[in-house]
Amino acid sequence: MHTILNISQNHYVRGGSDRYFFALAELLKKNGHQVIPFTAASPKNEPSEWDSYFPRGADFEKPGIGDLFRFLYSRDAVKSIQTLLNDTDVDIAHFHIYHGKLTASILDNLKKSGIPLIQTLHDYHLTCPVCTHLVNDKICEACEGKHFWRALPKRCNRRSFARTALSVTESYVSRFLGSVDQFDHFISVSHFHRKKMIQYGVPENKISTVHNFTDVSDIVPNFSVGEYVLYFGRVDRSKGILTLIKAAAPLKHVPLYIAGEGEAMSEVQQLIEENGADHIHLLGFKQGDELRDLILNSMCTVLPSEWYENCPMSVLESFAYGKPVIGTTIGGIPELIENEVDGFLIPPGEHELLRDRLLWMCEHKTEVIEMGKAARKKMETKFNADIHYEKIMDVYRKFL
């Protein structure tokens, strides 16, 4: 068995990539490997016997001058990774999202130690300074994976020139420090993402697709049909949340629960008030047992995204609990949902068609149950833990 260094920004769950970071660690441990986490220090972190090695990360909430430099190059992270390497023997380093807090400054020490570097790519950081290929909530590929300066006039980061300039600088610094060249292999979590990386310069033989997974062995599905539709995730425009509100507002007899927080929350609240849509309930951020119960007791879940979703965990988690998903035909979503089998696929931004699908779910309870069963079967046969482990090990074995 091997020792895997599992590297990410956070040792707590903030989003889907964090959930995967913890899930992969559990999967590897279950199969006999030692897993050592390496993340930035934070009061939000889950406890770890390794947290004495966690370096200070840049403060994104209230950044000072030191944080601006730390965002580009972290001396603390370099020192911490070297101390860890001095104290332990590592066979492979598996990266997730690490830029900004740990930074590409740590790559050189790992490489000099002869450790193979693998990265699961959860976003578009290699090809876009703001990691999303979005500007003002619209799809954008102007940088073409390398001309990052083109983001400046567009003010891609929150419409701020200063924030965008920092993101652009970070992209160039990361590329200089080896964010592509130093890695032995990349893992995309969707075929769509892999093609986009190859399109913009990542060598084809250096990147594989391994979709995300959910371990369903301990998850009991609920095939009975609930009384509400559930959206869970970031409350951002790019997630299609405003399209969802427009679709759901007239359907007074179809309760919609929204579990999450984000930048579009005030717009969502305004739309709900303007439409007198008191059947739409804003629940705030939910996780753990609370989120599980919300999914288990829903009719279906909905992901009306309008950006290049990669391999959204929300779809896989819904399927695991036996719930169909209404999603959009963008990014990696169509690789997960089979239209009219385990959910519906609609073009992004089509609020009237989305409304029709929400209504259909409400009026066809028997079919919804069958969709939920098909969704669960897909998790058991295609996106389960054992299959995922073998695919990850196939990548590792090339470099061990």
XYZ file of C-alpha atoms in Angstrom:
400
model
C 0.000 0.000 0.000
C 1.063 3.592 -0.595
C 1.226 6.932 1.172
C -0.786 9.604 -0.635
C -0.360 13.321 0.074
C -3.858 14.768 -0.446
C -3.483 18.497 -1.187
C -6.233 21.133 -1.261
C -7.062 24.650 -0.084
C -9.487 23.689 2.665
C -9.780 21.052 5.362
C -13.491 21.806 5.669
C -16.385 21.574 3.224
C -17.063 24.794 1.354
C -18.034 23.306 -2.008
C -18.117 20.210 -4.183
C -14.333 19.969 -4.608
C -13.930 19.886 -0.808
C -16.488 17.092 -0.528
C -14.531 15.145 -3.111
C -11.236 15.826 -1.278
C -12.622 14.156 1.864
C -14.416 11.390 -0.051
C -11.242 10.426 -1.934
C -9.283 10.312 1.340
C -11.854 7.948 2.875
C -11.852 5.779 -0.245
C -8.065 5.460 -0.274
C -7.923 4.705 3.473
C -10.650 2.084 3.084
C -8.406 0.348 0.559
C -5.418 0.303 2.909
C -3.465 3.398 1.877
C -2.150 6.041 4.244
C -3.537 9.467 3.373
C -1.879 12.653 4.617
C -3.858 15.883 4.155
C -2.034 19.116 3.355
C -4.199 22.242 3.326
C -4.085 25.839 4.517
C -4.618 26.460 8.231
C -8.051 27.805 9.130
C -10.279 28.017 12.217
C -12.974 26.376 10.050
C -10.859 23.253 9.455
C -11.959 19.803 10.529
C -9.475 18.449 13.108
C -6.508 16.460 11.785
C -3.466 14.826 13.341
C -1.479 16.524 10.556
C -2.693 20.090 11.100
C 0.600 21.197 12.701
C 1.991 21.080 9.141
C -0.783 23.246 7.675
C 0.610 26.658 6.602
C -1.043 30.019 6.919
C -3.030 30.856 3.780
C -3.948 34.184 2.228
C -6.968 35.811 3.891
C -9.588 36.177 1.154
C -12.103 37.936 3.383
C -10.001 40.853 4.715
C -6.747 40.793 2.732
C -3.796 42.946 3.765
C -0.628 43.687 1.787
C 0.984 40.485 3.038
C -2.020 38.488 1.819
C -1.619 39.871 -1.705
C 1.923 38.487 -1.889
C 0.900 35.285 -0.112
C -1.828 34.794 -2.740
C 0.905 34.595 -5.411
C 3.735 32.843 -3.552
C 3.570 31.366 -0.063
C 6.870 31.074 1.816
C 4.921 29.529 4.716
C 3.624 26.781 2.415
C 7.113 26.078 1.021
C 8.545 25.769 4.529
C 5.640 23.571 5.725
C 5.739 21.190 2.765
C 9.499 20.732 3.178
C 9.097 19.989 6.900
C 6.426 17.428 6.075
C 8.610 15.807 3.412
C 11.508 15.644 5.885
C 9.299 13.869 8.413
C 7.445 11.409 6.157
C 7.858 9.247 3.054
C 5.329 10.113 0.366
C 4.672 7.982 -2.731
C 2.392 10.312 -4.661
C 0.970 13.829 -4.278
C -2.646 14.220 -5.359
C -3.656 17.874 -5.764
C -7.117 19.419 -5.913
C -7.752 23.199 -5.826
C -4.590 24.601 -4.250
C -3.962 27.994 -5.896
C -4.471 31.161 -3.867
C -3.864 29.631 -0.436
C -1.070 27.072 -0.925
C 0.042 28.395 -4.353
C 2.269 26.798 -6.980
C 5.259 27.690 -4.772
C 5.104 24.172 -3.261
C 5.513 22.319 -6.571
C 9.288 22.622 -6.819
C 10.023 21.021 -3.434
C 7.764 18.078 -4.212
C 9.278 17.629 -7.648
C 12.846 17.738 -6.287
C 11.866 15.000 -3.834
C 10.995 12.761 -6.792
C 7.297 12.575 -5.908
C 4.863 12.164 -8.845
C 2.355 15.024 -9.021
C -1.259 14.325 -10.013
C -4.033 16.916 -10.010
C -7.779 16.461 -10.191
C -9.031 19.552 -12.015
C -12.281 20.712 -10.401
C -12.351 24.083 -12.172
C -10.859 25.938 -15.164
C -7.927 27.578 -13.380
C -5.406 26.348 -15.974
C -7.203 28.152 -18.799
C -9.025 31.084 -17.162
C -7.783 33.618 -14.545
C -11.107 33.499 -12.681
C -11.403 29.702 -13.061
C -14.919 29.730 -14.539
C -14.774 30.963 -18.180
C -17.365 33.519 -17.113
C -17.427 37.292 -17.403
C -20.480 39.174 -16.140
C -22.264 35.811 -15.933
C -21.667 35.092 -19.639
C -19.451 32.343 -21.095
C -16.048 33.702 -22.160
C -12.970 32.034 -23.669
C -11.134 35.206 -24.699
C -7.897 34.279 -22.884
C -7.576 31.081 -24.952
C -5.837 29.350 -22.092
C -2.723 31.559 -22.087
C -3.428 35.228 -22.967
C -4.568 35.983 -19.430
C -4.076 39.765 -19.819
C -7.234 39.812 -21.960
C -9.240 39.539 -18.738
C -8.128 43.042 -17.657
C -10.381 45.205 -19.873
C -13.278 42.832 -19.167
C -12.793 43.149 -15.370
C -13.640 39.460 -15.059
C -13.204 39.189 -11.291
C -16.304 40.778 -9.717
C -16.115 43.628 -12.268
C -13.098 44.988 -10.378
C -9.917 45.970 -12.245
C -7.779 45.471 -9.112
C -9.180 41.995 -8.373
C -8.841 41.023 -12.025
C -5.249 42.263 -12.150
C -4.440 40.080 -9.126
C -6.103 37.039 -10.734
C -4.237 37.641 -14.001
C -0.922 38.003 -12.159
C -1.624 34.826 -10.194
C -2.308 32.908 -13.422
C 0.992 33.998 -14.964
C 2.957 33.324 -11.758
C 1.373 29.873 -11.376
C 2.154 29.005 -14.975
C 5.767 30.180 -14.473
C 6.058 28.041 -11.308
C 4.857 24.977 -13.195
C 1.075 24.678 -12.824
C 1.135 22.705 -16.112
C 4.755 21.619 -16.659
C 5.526 20.315 -13.150
C 2.590 17.909 -13.089
C 2.929 14.351 -14.290
C -0.769 13.910 -14.982
C -4.111 15.682 -14.753
C -7.532 14.174 -14.083
C -10.590 15.893 -15.538
C -13.897 15.039 -13.912
C -15.806 15.309 -17.204
C -15.081 14.599 -20.865
C -16.188 18.168 -21.605
C -13.535 19.586 -19.267
C -10.809 17.331 -20.686
C -11.578 18.470 -24.231
C -11.487 22.116 -23.120
C -8.076 21.629 -21.469
C -6.673 19.932 -24.604
C -8.179 22.663 -26.791
C -6.157 25.242 -24.859
C -2.822 23.496 -24.671
C -2.711 20.700 -22.097
C -1.055 17.710 -23.853
C -3.641 15.054 -24.698
C -1.547 12.223 -23.241
C -1.199 14.095 -19.943
C -4.891 14.196 -19.017
C -7.539 11.529 -18.319
C -11.226 11.657 -17.411
C -12.380 10.161 -14.112
C -15.858 11.333 -13.145
C -16.647 12.072 -9.508
C -18.335 9.419 -7.386
C -20.518 8.953 -4.352
C -20.142 5.948 -2.065
C -23.675 4.557 -2.005
C -22.906 1.505 0.158
C -24.207 3.248 3.287
C -26.890 5.375 1.602
C -30.486 4.136 1.762
C -32.489 5.709 -1.095
C -36.044 6.992 -0.723
C -38.146 6.247 -3.794
C -41.332 7.765 -2.407
C -42.099 11.106 -4.010
C -41.798 14.179 -1.828
C -43.912 17.316 -1.999
C -41.214 19.828 -2.977
C -38.489 20.459 -5.547
C -34.997 21.091 -4.146
C -32.129 23.244 -5.380
C -28.926 22.981 -3.362
C -25.711 24.780 -4.212
C -24.371 28.281 -4.673
C -27.003 30.978 -5.126
C -25.254 32.632 -8.079
C -26.501 33.855 -11.451
C -24.207 31.411 -13.272
C -26.036 28.558 -11.554
C -29.243 29.624 -13.338
C -30.881 30.555 -10.058
C -32.761 33.550 -11.522
C -34.035 31.365 -14.379
C -35.233 28.875 -11.752
C -37.127 31.562 -9.811
C -38.808 32.792 -13.022
C -39.790 29.222 -13.868
C -41.102 28.356 -10.420
C -42.812 31.631 -9.464
C -46.193 30.907 -11.151
C -46.310 27.303 -9.848
C -47.857 28.149 -6.482
C -48.754 24.504 -5.803
C -45.154 23.271 -6.324
C -43.013 24.243 -3.298
C -39.388 25.028 -4.148
C -36.719 24.788 -1.444
C -33.406 26.559 -2.047
C -30.525 25.434 0.166
C -27.438 27.597 -0.267
C -25.944 31.052 -0.141
C -24.337 33.286 -2.736
C -23.978 36.623 -4.492
C -27.425 36.526 -6.147
C -29.332 36.126 -2.872
C -30.659 39.712 -2.797
C -31.904 39.426 -6.412
C -33.563 36.117 -5.593
C -35.306 37.606 -2.552
C -36.508 40.552 -4.648
C -37.926 38.269 -7.362
C -39.728 36.186 -4.759
C -41.296 39.291 -3.187
C -42.273 40.849 -6.541
C -44.057 37.648 -7.567
C -45.646 36.965 -4.193
C -43.970 33.579 -4.437
C -44.235 32.460 -0.821
C -44.034 28.835 -2.003
C -40.325 29.424 -2.677
C -38.380 28.912 0.561
C -34.820 30.162 1.138
C -33.221 27.834 3.667
C -29.648 29.163 3.762
C -26.544 26.947 3.638
C -27.179 23.331 4.617
C -24.851 20.364 4.959
C -24.573 16.984 6.668
C -27.752 15.389 8.024
C -29.881 18.459 7.289
C -28.952 18.412 3.605
C -29.335 14.633 3.425
C -32.887 14.834 4.798
C -33.782 17.613 2.354
C -32.655 15.495 -0.605
C -34.249 12.287 0.734
C -37.660 13.907 1.125
C -37.721 15.875 -2.131
C -39.658 15.124 -5.295
C -36.581 15.799 -7.428
C -33.667 18.206 -7.473
C -32.847 20.827 -10.074
C -29.557 22.191 -11.434
C -30.362 24.881 -14.034
C -26.729 25.941 -14.584
C -25.697 28.442 -17.241
C -21.930 27.952 -17.000
C -19.522 25.121 -17.835
C -20.379 22.823 -14.931
C -17.726 20.158 -14.629
C -19.078 17.090 -12.768
C -21.482 18.506 -10.180
C -21.622 16.476 -6.987
C -25.211 17.648 -6.470
C -26.367 15.446 -9.377
C -24.532 12.367 -8.093
C -25.732 12.913 -4.527
C -29.336 13.286 -5.709
C -29.055 10.071 -7.730
C -27.586 8.276 -4.714
C -30.709 9.079 -2.685
C -32.974 7.914 -5.525
C -33.974 11.345 -6.819
C -34.114 12.379 -10.488
C -32.514 15.673 -11.545
C -33.587 18.383 -13.958
C -30.350 19.746 -15.450
C -29.140 21.764 -18.418
C -27.310 20.812 -21.601
C -24.061 22.547 -20.678
C -20.582 21.464 -19.562
C -20.413 17.978 -18.085
C -24.072 17.773 -16.956
C -25.256 15.749 -19.999
C -22.610 13.136 -19.146
C -24.490 12.421 -15.897
C -28.202 12.828 -16.722
C -29.933 10.753 -19.375
C -32.924 12.744 -20.644
C -36.293 11.217 -19.724
C -34.568 8.255 -17.992
C -33.143 9.592 -14.715
C -34.125 13.221 -15.139
C -34.537 15.899 -17.775
C -32.088 17.969 -19.818
C -33.113 21.405 -21.045
C -31.169 24.232 -22.732
C -29.754 26.745 -20.205
C -31.820 29.882 -19.641
C -35.104 28.377 -20.921
C -37.361 29.231 -17.989
C -40.625 28.232 -19.731
C -39.314 24.771 -20.606
C -37.964 24.429 -17.069
C -41.427 25.324 -15.759
C -42.939 22.571 -17.929
C -40.494 20.024 -16.511
C -41.162 21.088 -12.915
C -44.901 20.725 -13.575
C -44.351 17.300 -15.188
C -42.499 16.066 -12.116
C -45.391 17.178 -9.940
C -48.032 15.473 -12.105
C -46.326 12.136 -12.890
C -45.545 10.555 -9.521
C -45.253 6.968 -10.820
C -42.792 7.978 -13.547
C -40.795 10.040 -11.034
C -40.346 6.920 -8.889
C -39.040 4.985 -11.921
C -36.663 7.834 -12.758
C -35.380 7.789 -9.190
C -34.763 4.040 -9.369
C -32.870 4.468 -12.651
C -30.797 7.236 -11.068
C -29.853 5.057 -8.109
C -28.983 2.120 -10.386
C -26.661 4.390 -12.371
C -24.807 5.253 -9.151
C -24.464 1.579 -8.232
C -23.169 0.523 -11.652
C -21.312 3.538 -13.066
C -20.353 6.090 -10.402
C -19.730 3.870 -7.385
C -16.724 3.868 -5.061
C -15.120 0.623 -6.290
C -15.110 1.702 -9.928
C -13.736 5.109 -8.962
C -10.954 3.570 -6.881
C -9.816 1.377 -9.763
C -9.770 4.333 -12.159
C -7.720 6.439 -9.723
C -5.308 3.550 -9.155
C -4.931 3.117 -12.941
C -3.602 6.705 -13.008
C -1.367 6.212 -9.954
C 0.167 2.988 -11.260
C 1.638 4.812 -14.257
C 3.884 6.768 -11.900
C 4.496 4.497 -8.893
